[in-house]
Amino acid sequence: APNAAEQKLGVRLACQARVEGDMQVILPLPRDMEIEGEFKGDIEAKGTVTISNDYYGNITASQLCVKNCTITGDVKVSGGMTLSEQSMVIGNVTANEFICCGRVKGDLDIQENLMLKEKAQIEGNIAMGSLMVEQGAVIEGSISSKKK
């Protein structure tokens, strides 16, 4: 019988796998998706998407965790997103909350909380509900608040 982690995981693309084309994950319940292999195409998923290999395409997900890789494409996350220190997004990011430790070359549209950690680098305009910036973070672009 599958353990709890296996029951929650809907799709796993292993390190040696290679996919070119769009993927829409439609399961009865939100399931998590891990991408460790090479992927080119758009992803639409309910649940958490974890990416740990360079990715080319747009992503729409409930939650997104990017670990030590580059995403080239736009990202839309209805919940929270985390970008690790060795990661980069080349494209626009739309999310409810975003914790950024890496680099973004594109605009940020964050509905609620944006946290820029010490090594974060943003090259683009930022619109957010609230902002926390640690010493060392770099912003090259304009900043506007969604709260009036």
PDB file of C-alpha atoms in Angstrom:
ATOM      1  CA  ALA A   1       0.000   0.000   0.000  1.00  0.00           C
ATOM      2  CA  PRO A   2       1.300   3.522  -0.757  1.00  0.00           C
ATOM      3  CA  ASN A   3       2.443   5.677   2.154  1.00  0.00           C
ATOM      4  CA  ALA A   4       1.002   9.152   2.859  1.00  0.00           C
ATOM      5  CA  ALA A   5       3.635  10.947   0.749  1.00  0.00           C
ATOM      6  CA  GLU A   6       3.028   8.637  -2.223  1.00  0.00           C
ATOM      7  CA  GLN A   7      -0.742   9.138  -1.949  1.00  0.00           C
ATOM      8  CA  LYS A   8      -0.324  12.932  -2.050  1.00  0.00           C
ATOM      9  CA  LEU A   9       2.061  12.914  -5.035  1.00  0.00           C
ATOM     10  CA  GLY A  10       0.181  12.966  -8.327  1.00  0.00           C
ATOM     11  CA  VAL A  11       3.011  13.224 -10.874  1.00  0.00           C
ATOM     12  CA  ARG A  12       6.786  12.797 -10.615  1.00  0.00           C
ATOM     13  CA  LEU A  13       9.109  13.422 -13.539  1.00  0.00           C
ATOM     14  CA  ALA A  14      12.414  11.741 -12.635  1.00  0.00           C
ATOM     15  CA  CYS A  15      15.917  13.081 -13.336  1.00  0.00           C
ATOM     16  CA  GLN A  16      16.525  11.158 -16.568  1.00  0.00           C
ATOM     17  CA  ALA A  17      13.063  11.830 -18.024  1.00  0.00           C
ATOM     18  CA  ARG A  18      12.539  14.328 -20.822  1.00  0.00           C
ATOM     19  CA  VAL A  19       9.197  15.862 -21.828  1.00  0.00           C
ATOM     20  CA  GLU A  20       8.404  18.329 -24.612  1.00  0.00           C
ATOM     21  CA  GLY A  21       4.817  19.562 -24.769  1.00  0.00           C
ATOM     22  CA  ASP A  22       2.128  20.905 -22.470  1.00  0.00           C
ATOM     23  CA  MET A  23       0.949  19.101 -19.345  1.00  0.00           C
ATOM     24  CA  GLN A  24      -2.359  19.666 -17.611  1.00  0.00           C
ATOM     25  CA  VAL A  25      -2.744  17.708 -14.393  1.00  0.00           C
ATOM     26  CA  ILE A  26      -6.404  17.077 -13.649  1.00  0.00           C
ATOM     27  CA  LEU A  27      -6.962  14.743 -10.734  1.00  0.00           C
ATOM     28  CA  PRO A  28     -10.012  14.325  -8.457  1.00  0.00           C
ATOM     29  CA  LEU A  29      -8.123  15.994  -5.588  1.00  0.00           C
ATOM     30  CA  PRO A  30      -5.227  18.457  -5.696  1.00  0.00           C
ATOM     31  CA  ARG A  31      -2.015  16.434  -5.984  1.00  0.00           C
ATOM     32  CA  ASP A  32       1.605  17.454  -5.843  1.00  0.00           C
ATOM     33  CA  MET A  33       3.915  17.364  -8.831  1.00  0.00           C
ATOM     34  CA  GLU A  34       7.716  17.038  -8.783  1.00  0.00           C
ATOM     35  CA  ILE A  35       9.787  17.829 -11.864  1.00  0.00           C
ATOM     36  CA  GLU A  36      13.415  16.759 -11.716  1.00  0.00           C
ATOM     37  CA  GLY A  37      13.839  15.906 -15.393  1.00  0.00           C
ATOM     38  CA  GLU A  38      13.966  18.143 -18.468  1.00  0.00           C
ATOM     39  CA  PHE A  39      10.625  19.736 -19.307  1.00  0.00           C
ATOM     40  CA  LYS A  40       9.654  22.086 -22.146  1.00  0.00           C
ATOM     41  CA  GLY A  41       6.021  23.138 -22.345  1.00  0.00           C
ATOM     42  CA  ASP A  42       3.309  24.654 -20.173  1.00  0.00           C
ATOM     43  CA  ILE A  43       2.113  23.197 -16.882  1.00  0.00           C
ATOM     44  CA  GLU A  44      -1.285  23.718 -15.288  1.00  0.00           C
ATOM     45  CA  ALA A  45      -1.763  21.944 -11.961  1.00  0.00           C
ATOM     46  CA  LYS A  46      -3.777  22.064  -8.763  1.00  0.00           C
ATOM     47  CA  GLY A  47      -1.546  21.371  -5.796  1.00  0.00           C
ATOM     48  CA  THR A  48       2.136  22.044  -5.200  1.00  0.00           C
ATOM     49  CA  VAL A  49       4.592  21.963  -8.105  1.00  0.00           C
ATOM     50  CA  THR A  50       8.269  21.482  -7.171  1.00  0.00           C
ATOM     51  CA  ILE A  51      10.828  22.099  -9.915  1.00  0.00           C
ATOM     52  CA  SER A  52      14.510  21.228  -9.560  1.00  0.00           C
ATOM     53  CA  ASN A  53      15.716  21.241 -13.175  1.00  0.00           C
ATOM     54  CA  ASP A  54      15.776  24.009 -15.804  1.00  0.00           C
ATOM     55  CA  TYR A  55      12.287  24.496 -17.192  1.00  0.00           C
ATOM     56  CA  TYR A  56      11.018  26.227 -20.347  1.00  0.00           C
ATOM     57  CA  GLY A  57       7.341  27.176 -20.372  1.00  0.00           C
ATOM     58  CA  ASN A  58       4.579  28.850 -18.391  1.00  0.00           C
ATOM     59  CA  ILE A  59       3.399  27.481 -15.050  1.00  0.00           C
ATOM     60  CA  THR A  60      -0.005  27.814 -13.390  1.00  0.00           C
ATOM     61  CA  ALA A  61      -0.262  26.142  -9.974  1.00  0.00           C
ATOM     62  CA  SER A  62      -1.685  26.431  -6.463  1.00  0.00           C
ATOM     63  CA  GLN A  63       1.794  26.445  -4.860  1.00  0.00           C
ATOM     64  CA  LEU A  64       5.263  26.514  -6.443  1.00  0.00           C
ATOM     65  CA  CYS A  65       8.694  25.641  -5.064  1.00  0.00           C
ATOM     66  CA  VAL A  66      11.698  26.296  -7.323  1.00  0.00           C
ATOM     67  CA  LYS A  67      14.977  24.667  -6.253  1.00  0.00           C
ATOM     68  CA  ASN A  68      18.377  25.382  -7.831  1.00  0.00           C
ATOM     69  CA  CYS A  69      17.204  25.890 -11.417  1.00  0.00           C
ATOM     70  CA  THR A  70      15.980  28.433 -13.971  1.00  0.00           C
ATOM     71  CA  ILE A  71      12.416  28.848 -15.184  1.00  0.00           C
ATOM     72  CA  THR A  72      12.063  30.611 -18.523  1.00  0.00           C
ATOM     73  CA  GLY A  73       8.407  31.587 -18.785  1.00  0.00           C
ATOM     74  CA  ASP A  74       5.618  33.270 -16.838  1.00  0.00           C
ATOM     75  CA  VAL A  75       4.465  31.952 -13.466  1.00  0.00           C
ATOM     76  CA  LYS A  76       0.951  32.239 -11.992  1.00  0.00           C
ATOM     77  CA  VAL A  77       0.459  30.865  -8.485  1.00  0.00           C
ATOM     78  CA  SER A  78      -2.843  31.186  -6.607  1.00  0.00           C
ATOM     79  CA  GLY A  79      -1.113  30.562  -3.261  1.00  0.00           C
ATOM     80  CA  GLY A  80       2.529  30.834  -2.252  1.00  0.00           C
ATOM     81  CA  MET A  81       5.765  30.591  -4.206  1.00  0.00           C
ATOM     82  CA  THR A  82       9.335  30.025  -2.997  1.00  0.00           C
ATOM     83  CA  LEU A  83      12.422  30.652  -5.142  1.00  0.00           C
ATOM     84  CA  SER A  84      15.692  29.216  -3.761  1.00  0.00           C
ATOM     85  CA  GLU A  85      18.985  31.139  -3.678  1.00  0.00           C
ATOM     86  CA  GLN A  86      20.459  29.358  -6.719  1.00  0.00           C
ATOM     87  CA  SER A  87      17.270  29.746  -8.786  1.00  0.00           C
ATOM     88  CA  MET A  88      16.073  32.263 -11.354  1.00  0.00           C
ATOM     89  CA  VAL A  89      12.833  33.113 -13.148  1.00  0.00           C
ATOM     90  CA  ILE A  90      13.085  34.812 -16.521  1.00  0.00           C
ATOM     91  CA  GLY A  91       9.498  35.964 -16.899  1.00  0.00           C
ATOM     92  CA  ASN A  92       6.706  37.603 -14.932  1.00  0.00           C
ATOM     93  CA  VAL A  93       5.547  36.236 -11.569  1.00  0.00           C
ATOM     94  CA  THR A  94       1.971  36.536 -10.286  1.00  0.00           C
ATOM     95  CA  ALA A  95       1.294  35.036  -6.849  1.00  0.00           C
ATOM     96  CA  ASN A  96      -0.565  35.563  -3.616  1.00  0.00           C
ATOM     97  CA  GLU A  97       2.643  35.334  -1.554  1.00  0.00           C
ATOM     98  CA  PHE A  98       6.285  35.074  -2.655  1.00  0.00           C
ATOM     99  CA  ILE A  99       9.483  34.323  -0.748  1.00  0.00           C
ATOM    100  CA  CYS A 100      12.399  35.142  -3.028  1.00  0.00           C
ATOM    101  CA  CYS A 101      15.969  34.073  -2.252  1.00  0.00           C
ATOM    102  CA  GLY A 102      17.058  33.986  -5.912  1.00  0.00           C
ATOM    103  CA  ARG A 103      16.781  36.143  -9.017  1.00  0.00           C
ATOM    104  CA  VAL A 104      13.817  37.326 -11.110  1.00  0.00           C
ATOM    105  CA  LYS A 105      14.134  39.040 -14.501  1.00  0.00           C
ATOM    106  CA  GLY A 106      10.558  40.194 -14.966  1.00  0.00           C
ATOM    107  CA  ASP A 107       7.716  41.959 -13.191  1.00  0.00           C
ATOM    108  CA  LEU A 108       6.230  40.800  -9.882  1.00  0.00           C
ATOM    109  CA  ASP A 109       2.503  41.070  -9.134  1.00  0.00           C
ATOM    110  CA  ILE A 110       2.068  39.821  -5.555  1.00  0.00           C
ATOM    111  CA  GLN A 111      -1.379  40.151  -3.976  1.00  0.00           C
ATOM    112  CA  GLU A 112      -0.271  39.886  -0.346  1.00  0.00           C
ATOM    113  CA  ASN A 113       3.216  39.388   1.119  1.00  0.00           C
ATOM    114  CA  LEU A 114       6.501  39.668  -0.759  1.00  0.00           C
ATOM    115  CA  MET A 115       9.661  38.733   1.145  1.00  0.00           C
ATOM    116  CA  LEU A 116      13.015  39.451  -0.496  1.00  0.00           C
ATOM    117  CA  LYS A 117      15.801  37.594   1.278  1.00  0.00           C
ATOM    118  CA  GLU A 118      19.452  38.692   1.494  1.00  0.00           C
ATOM    119  CA  LYS A 119      20.537  37.253  -1.908  1.00  0.00           C
ATOM    120  CA  ALA A 120      17.356  38.178  -3.820  1.00  0.00           C
ATOM    121  CA  GLN A 121      17.727  40.158  -7.062  1.00  0.00           C
ATOM    122  CA  ILE A 122      14.731  41.618  -8.865  1.00  0.00           C
ATOM    123  CA  GLU A 123      15.106  43.176 -12.330  1.00  0.00           C
ATOM    124  CA  GLY A 124      11.603  44.435 -12.994  1.00  0.00           C
ATOM    125  CA  ASN A 125       8.677  46.324 -11.520  1.00  0.00           C
ATOM    126  CA  ILE A 126       7.043  45.208  -8.285  1.00  0.00           C
ATOM    127  CA  ALA A 127       3.389  45.569  -7.258  1.00  0.00           C
ATOM    128  CA  MET A 128       2.561  43.973  -3.901  1.00  0.00           C
ATOM    129  CA  GLY A 129       0.375  44.116  -0.804  1.00  0.00           C
ATOM    130  CA  SER A 130       3.240  44.241   1.704  1.00  0.00           C
ATOM    131  CA  LEU A 131       7.016  44.093   1.331  1.00  0.00           C
ATOM    132  CA  MET A 132       9.851  42.885   3.540  1.00  0.00           C
ATOM    133  CA  VAL A 133      13.398  43.379   2.241  1.00  0.00           C
ATOM    134  CA  GLU A 134      16.458  41.946   3.967  1.00  0.00           C
ATOM    135  CA  GLN A 135      19.757  43.816   3.824  1.00  0.00           C
ATOM    136  CA  GLY A 136      21.624  42.788   0.662  1.00  0.00           C
ATOM    137  CA  ALA A 137      18.587  42.270  -1.560  1.00  0.00           C
ATOM    138  CA  VAL A 138      18.675  44.204  -4.861  1.00  0.00           C
ATOM    139  CA  ILE A 139      15.717  45.789  -6.679  1.00  0.00           C
ATOM    140  CA  GLU A 140      16.105  47.354 -10.133  1.00  0.00           C
ATOM    141  CA  GLY A 141      12.676  48.695 -11.011  1.00  0.00           C
ATOM    142  CA  SER A 142       9.698  50.519  -9.567  1.00  0.00           C
ATOM    143  CA  ILE A 143       7.759  49.486  -6.461  1.00  0.00           C
ATOM    144  CA  SER A 144       4.037  50.115  -5.939  1.00  0.00           C
ATOM    145  CA  SER A 145       1.634  49.060  -3.207  1.00  0.00           C
ATOM    146  CA  LYS A 146      -1.684  47.368  -3.914  1.00  0.00           C
ATOM    147  CA  LYS A 147      -3.003  48.608  -0.558  1.00  0.00           C
ATOM    148  CA  LYS A 148      -4.505  52.069  -0.855  1.00  0.00           C
TER     149      LYS A 148
END
